[in-house]
Coordinates of C-alpha atoms in Angstrom, one line a residue:
M1 CA 0.0 0.0 0.0
P2 CA 1.4 3.5 -0.9
K3 CA 2.6 5.6 2.1
D4 CA 0.2 8.4 1.4
T5 CA -2.8 5.9 1.3
P6 CA -4.8 6.2 4.7
T7 CA -5.3 3.0 6.6
P8 CA -9.0 2.0 6.4
A9 CA -10.8 2.7 9.8
L10 CA -11.8 -0.4 11.6
L11 CA -15.1 -0.5 13.5
S12 CA -14.4 0.4 17.1
H13 CA -14.6 -2.4 19.6
R14 CA -16.7 -0.1 21.7
V15 CA -19.6 -0.4 19.3
P16 CA -22.2 -2.7 20.8
D17 CA -23.8 -5.5 18.7
L18 CA -27.2 -5.2 17.2
G19 CA -28.8 -7.4 19.9
A20 CA -27.8 -5.1 22.7
L21 CA -29.0 -2.1 20.7
E22 CA -32.4 -3.6 20.1
L23 CA -32.6 -4.4 23.9
L24 CA -31.9 -0.7 24.7
L25 CA -34.6 0.4 22.4
A26 CA -37.0 -2.0 24.0
V27 CA -36.2 -0.6 27.4
A28 CA -36.8 2.9 26.0
R29 CA -40.3 1.7 24.7
H30 CA -41.5 0.0 27.8
G31 CA -39.7 1.8 30.6
S32 CA -39.1 -1.6 32.2
L33 CA -36.2 -3.9 31.9
G34 CA -38.4 -6.9 32.6
R35 CA -40.9 -6.1 29.8
A36 CA -38.0 -5.3 27.5
A37 CA -36.5 -8.7 28.2
R38 CA -39.8 -10.4 27.3
D39 CA -40.0 -8.3 24.1
V40 CA -36.7 -9.5 22.8
G41 CA -37.2 -13.1 24.0
I42 CA -34.6 -13.3 26.9
T43 CA -34.8 -13.5 30.7
Q44 CA -34.6 -10.5 32.9
P45 CA -31.2 -11.5 34.4
A46 CA -29.8 -12.0 30.9
A47 CA -31.1 -8.5 29.9
S48 CA -29.6 -6.9 33.0
S49 CA -26.3 -8.6 32.3
R50 CA -26.3 -7.4 28.6
I51 CA -27.1 -3.8 29.6
R52 CA -24.3 -3.7 32.2
S53 CA -22.0 -5.2 29.7
M54 CA -22.9 -2.5 27.2
E55 CA -22.4 0.2 29.8
R56 CA -18.9 -1.2 30.4
Q57 CA -18.2 -1.3 26.7
L58 CA -19.3 2.3 26.2
G59 CA -17.9 3.6 29.5
V60 CA -21.1 5.5 30.4
A61 CA -24.3 4.7 32.5
L62 CA -27.3 4.1 30.3
L63 CA -30.1 3.4 32.9
D64 CA -31.2 4.6 36.2
R65 CA -32.7 1.5 37.9
S66 CA -35.4 1.8 40.7
P67 CA -38.2 -0.3 42.1
R68 CA -40.6 1.5 39.9
G69 CA -38.6 0.6 36.7
S70 CA -35.7 1.7 34.6
R71 CA -35.2 5.2 33.2
L72 CA -32.8 6.3 30.6
T73 CA -30.0 8.6 31.7
D74 CA -29.2 11.6 29.5
A75 CA -26.3 9.5 27.9
G76 CA -28.8 6.6 27.6
A77 CA -31.3 8.8 25.7
L78 CA -28.5 10.0 23.3
V79 CA -27.2 6.4 22.8
T80 CA -30.8 5.3 22.1
D81 CA -31.3 7.8 19.3
W82 CA -28.1 6.6 17.8
A83 CA -29.1 2.9 18.3
R84 CA -32.4 3.5 16.5
R85 CA -30.7 4.8 13.5
I86 CA -28.3 1.9 13.4
V87 CA -31.0 -0.6 14.0
E88 CA -33.1 1.0 11.1
A89 CA -30.1 0.9 8.8
A90 CA -29.5 -2.8 9.6
E91 CA -33.2 -3.6 8.9
A92 CA -32.9 -1.9 5.6
F93 CA -29.7 -3.8 4.9
D94 CA -31.5 -7.1 5.8
V95 CA -34.3 -6.2 3.5
G96 CA -31.9 -5.5 0.6
A97 CA -29.9 -8.6 1.2
Q98 CA -33.2 -10.7 1.2
A99 CA -34.2 -9.0 -2.1
L100 CA -30.8 -10.1 -3.6
R101 CA -31.3 -13.7 -2.4
D102 CA -34.8 -13.8 -3.8
R103 CA -33.5 -12.5 -7.2
R104 CA -30.7 -15.2 -7.1
D105 CA -33.3 -17.9 -6.2
S106 CA -35.8 -16.9 -8.8
R107 CA -33.6 -18.4 -11.6
L108 CA -31.1 -21.1 -12.2
R109 CA -28.9 -21.3 -15.3
V110 CA -27.5 -24.8 -16.0
A111 CA -24.9 -25.8 -18.6
A112 CA -24.4 -29.5 -19.2
S113 CA -22.6 -31.7 -21.7
M114 CA -24.9 -33.6 -24.0
T115 CA -24.9 -37.0 -22.3
I116 CA -25.7 -35.5 -18.8
A117 CA -28.2 -33.0 -20.3
E118 CA -30.1 -35.8 -22.1
Y119 CA -30.0 -38.7 -19.6
L120 CA -29.3 -37.5 -16.1
L121 CA -30.4 -33.9 -15.7
P122 CA -34.1 -34.3 -16.5
G123 CA -34.7 -36.4 -13.3
W124 CA -32.6 -34.0 -11.2
L125 CA -34.6 -31.1 -12.5
I126 CA -37.9 -32.7 -11.8
A127 CA -36.7 -33.4 -8.1
L128 CA -35.5 -29.7 -7.9
R129 CA -38.9 -28.5 -9.1
A130 CA -40.6 -30.2 -6.3
E131 CA -38.3 -28.5 -3.8
R132 CA -38.2 -25.0 -5.5
P133 CA -41.4 -24.6 -7.6
D134 CA -40.8 -20.8 -7.9
T135 CA -37.3 -21.2 -9.5
A136 CA -37.2 -20.8 -13.3
V137 CA -34.5 -23.1 -14.7
S138 CA -32.8 -22.7 -18.1
L139 CA -30.7 -25.5 -19.5
L140 CA -27.9 -24.9 -22.0
A141 CA -26.6 -28.2 -23.6
G142 CA -23.2 -28.3 -25.4
N143 CA -19.9 -30.2 -25.2
S144 CA -17.7 -30.1 -22.1
A145 CA -15.5 -27.3 -23.5
A146 CA -18.6 -25.1 -24.2
V147 CA -19.9 -25.8 -20.7
A148 CA -16.6 -24.5 -19.2
G149 CA -16.7 -21.5 -21.4
R150 CA -20.2 -20.5 -20.2
L151 CA -19.3 -20.9 -16.6
L152 CA -16.1 -18.8 -16.9
A153 CA -18.1 -16.1 -18.9
G154 CA -20.7 -15.9 -16.1
E155 CA -23.5 -17.3 -18.4
A156 CA -24.2 -20.2 -16.1
D157 CA -24.5 -20.9 -12.3
L158 CA -23.6 -24.6 -12.4
G159 CA -22.2 -26.9 -15.0
F160 CA -22.0 -30.6 -15.7
V161 CA -19.1 -32.1 -17.7
E162 CA -17.6 -35.4 -18.9
G163 CA -14.0 -36.0 -19.6
L164 CA -10.7 -36.8 -17.9
S165 CA -10.3 -33.8 -15.5
I166 CA -11.8 -30.5 -14.2
P167 CA -11.4 -27.8 -16.9
E168 CA -9.0 -25.0 -15.9
G169 CA -10.5 -22.2 -13.9
L170 CA -13.2 -24.3 -12.4
D171 CA -13.7 -26.4 -9.2
G172 CA -15.8 -29.5 -9.2
T173 CA -16.9 -32.7 -7.6
V174 CA -17.5 -36.2 -9.2
I175 CA -21.3 -37.0 -9.3
A176 CA -21.4 -40.2 -11.2
H177 CA -19.3 -42.7 -13.3
D178 CA -19.9 -43.8 -16.9
R179 CA -18.4 -46.1 -19.4
L180 CA -17.9 -45.8 -23.2
V181 CA -18.9 -48.7 -25.4
V182 CA -18.4 -49.5 -29.0
V183 CA -21.6 -50.3 -30.9
V184 CA -22.5 -51.2 -34.4
A185 CA -25.5 -51.9 -36.5
P186 CA -26.7 -55.6 -36.5
S187 CA -25.5 -55.9 -40.1
H188 CA -21.9 -54.9 -39.3
A189 CA -19.2 -57.6 -39.2
W190 CA -18.3 -56.7 -35.7
A191 CA -21.9 -57.6 -34.6
R192 CA -21.0 -61.3 -35.3
R193 CA -17.5 -61.1 -33.9
R194 CA -16.8 -63.8 -31.3
T195 CA -13.5 -62.2 -29.7
P196 CA -13.1 -58.8 -28.3
L197 CA -11.5 -56.0 -30.4
T198 CA -7.9 -55.1 -29.6
P199 CA -7.1 -51.5 -28.8
Q200 CA -5.0 -51.4 -32.0
E201 CA -7.9 -52.5 -34.0
L202 CA -10.2 -49.9 -32.6
A203 CA -7.7 -47.2 -33.1
A204 CA -7.0 -48.2 -36.7
T205 CA -10.7 -48.3 -37.6
P206 CA -12.5 -45.1 -39.0
L207 CA -15.3 -44.3 -36.4
I208 CA -18.4 -42.2 -36.2
L209 CA -17.2 -39.7 -33.5
R210 CA -18.4 -36.8 -31.4
E211 CA -16.7 -33.7 -32.2
R212 CA -13.4 -32.5 -30.6
G213 CA -14.1 -30.8 -27.2
S214 CA -16.7 -33.3 -26.2
G215 CA -16.0 -35.3 -23.1
T216 CA -16.6 -38.6 -25.1
R217 CA -13.9 -37.7 -27.6
Q218 CA -11.5 -36.6 -24.8
V219 CA -11.7 -39.9 -23.1
L220 CA -11.4 -41.9 -26.4
D221 CA -8.4 -39.9 -27.6
A222 CA -6.6 -40.3 -24.4
A223 CA -7.4 -44.1 -24.1
L224 CA -6.1 -44.9 -27.7
A225 CA -3.2 -42.5 -27.7
V226 CA -0.6 -45.2 -26.6
H227 CA -2.1 -47.5 -29.3
G228 CA -1.4 -45.4 -32.3
G229 CA -4.1 -42.8 -31.8
L230 CA -7.4 -42.6 -33.6
A231 CA -7.7 -43.1 -37.3
Q232 CA -9.2 -40.3 -39.4
P233 CA -12.9 -40.2 -38.4
L234 CA -15.5 -41.6 -40.7
L235 CA -17.9 -39.0 -39.5
E236 CA -17.6 -36.2 -36.9
L237 CA -21.0 -35.1 -35.5
S238 CA -22.0 -32.7 -32.7
S239 CA -24.8 -34.6 -31.1
T240 CA -25.2 -38.1 -29.5
T241 CA -28.5 -38.6 -31.3
A242 CA -26.8 -37.9 -34.7
V243 CA -23.9 -40.3 -33.9
K244 CA -26.4 -43.1 -33.0
G245 CA -28.5 -42.5 -36.1
A246 CA -25.5 -42.8 -38.4
A247 CA -24.3 -46.0 -36.7
E248 CA -27.9 -47.5 -36.8
S249 CA -27.8 -46.8 -40.6
G250 CA -24.9 -49.0 -41.0
A251 CA -22.4 -46.3 -41.8
G252 CA -19.8 -47.6 -39.3
P253 CA -19.0 -48.3 -35.6
C254 CA -19.3 -45.5 -33.0
V255 CA -18.3 -45.0 -29.4
L256 CA -20.8 -43.5 -26.9
S257 CA -21.8 -43.4 -23.3
E258 CA -23.6 -46.5 -22.1
L259 CA -26.0 -44.1 -20.5
A260 CA -27.2 -43.0 -23.9
L261 CA -27.6 -46.5 -25.5
G262 CA -30.1 -48.3 -23.2
E263 CA -33.1 -48.2 -25.7
E264 CA -30.9 -48.9 -28.8
L265 CA -29.2 -51.9 -27.1
S266 CA -32.4 -53.3 -25.6
S267 CA -34.2 -53.2 -29.0
R268 CA -31.0 -54.4 -30.7
R269 CA -30.9 -51.5 -33.1
L270 CA -27.3 -51.3 -32.1
V271 CA -25.1 -54.2 -30.9
K272 CA -22.2 -53.9 -28.3
T273 CA -18.8 -54.9 -29.4
P274 CA -16.4 -55.6 -26.5
V275 CA -12.9 -54.3 -26.4
A276 CA -10.1 -55.7 -24.5
G277 CA -7.0 -54.0 -23.0
V278 CA -8.3 -50.4 -22.9
R279 CA -10.0 -48.5 -20.2
L280 CA -13.0 -46.5 -21.4
R281 CA -14.5 -45.5 -18.0
R282 CA -14.9 -41.7 -17.1
Q283 CA -16.2 -39.5 -14.3
L284 CA -19.0 -37.3 -14.6
R285 CA -18.6 -33.9 -12.7
A286 CA -20.5 -31.0 -11.4
V287 CA -18.3 -27.8 -11.9
W288 CA -18.4 -24.1 -11.0
P289 CA -16.0 -21.2 -11.2
S290 CA -13.1 -21.7 -8.8
G291 CA -13.6 -20.1 -5.4
H292 CA -17.4 -19.7 -5.8
R293 CA -19.1 -22.7 -4.3
P294 CA -22.7 -23.0 -5.5
T295 CA -25.4 -21.3 -3.4
G296 CA -29.2 -21.2 -3.5
P297 CA -30.9 -23.3 -6.2
A298 CA -27.5 -24.3 -7.6
R299 CA -26.4 -25.6 -4.2
D300 CA -29.8 -27.6 -4.0
L301 CA -29.3 -29.1 -7.4
L302 CA -25.8 -30.2 -6.5
A303 CA -27.2 -31.9 -3.4
L304 CA -29.8 -33.7 -5.4
T305 CA -27.1 -35.2 -7.7
A306 CA -25.3 -36.6 -4.6
R307 CA -28.6 -38.0 -3.3
E308 CA -29.4 -39.7 -6.6
A309 CA -25.9 -41.1 -7.3

């Protein structure tokens, strides 16, 4: 700090707390320490102790006590006037802070990667609706890189991503685990294969893939990097639905989240092809800007993901 910059003044340790000032105002209203104690919800001995403590703190007598009641001293009357202004300002502060909380709680902006947005978030949002019916929720779906960008730009309150790690500039927590699987149309040669694919075979085969920046692509790229890396994609598509549709048409194999393939596998529109010797598991995470732990509806949604996990 420059030498000519004044040191900020600290609130004096002789300033009483709000509870003590509210008690003093109650004594002024009722003219009785006992009635004032009942008004603020404490016992008379506790009220007497608090007034004496405030008198020691201020260094002046505030009340004249007698069998007929308690009367403000001249200093007490002056302190009471000051106390009234302080308490009124605190009440205005509290009203303003509540208005800020109400505004925060009136909306929730969620950004989520495609798999989480399509297959996990709907259930969580229905549960949140039951807890917070007055909160309007907007959902922005995109790949994991886009989710991180929205959070860092202040365009979302909470994000959900797939992938290998927490994006830079964000904090997060693991909310679920997922597995990538290789699937093909029933007409594809791999559907009749009796032995698992090797990592080298998978890496060398042109695949129908999600775009770069998606959590699915990040995990697959990392898993096959030591096996020669991915071949030139057969198709590169920006949605899980499009990838599944292309695979169902017989265009070629694809690699997708197991969460996204329940219906297609059960109806055998797509067939799973095992792969040996490569780890295709990943963590799903809730994320938020570093140092800004979720509050309000975002905190409640985060709690719901832990409850449902």
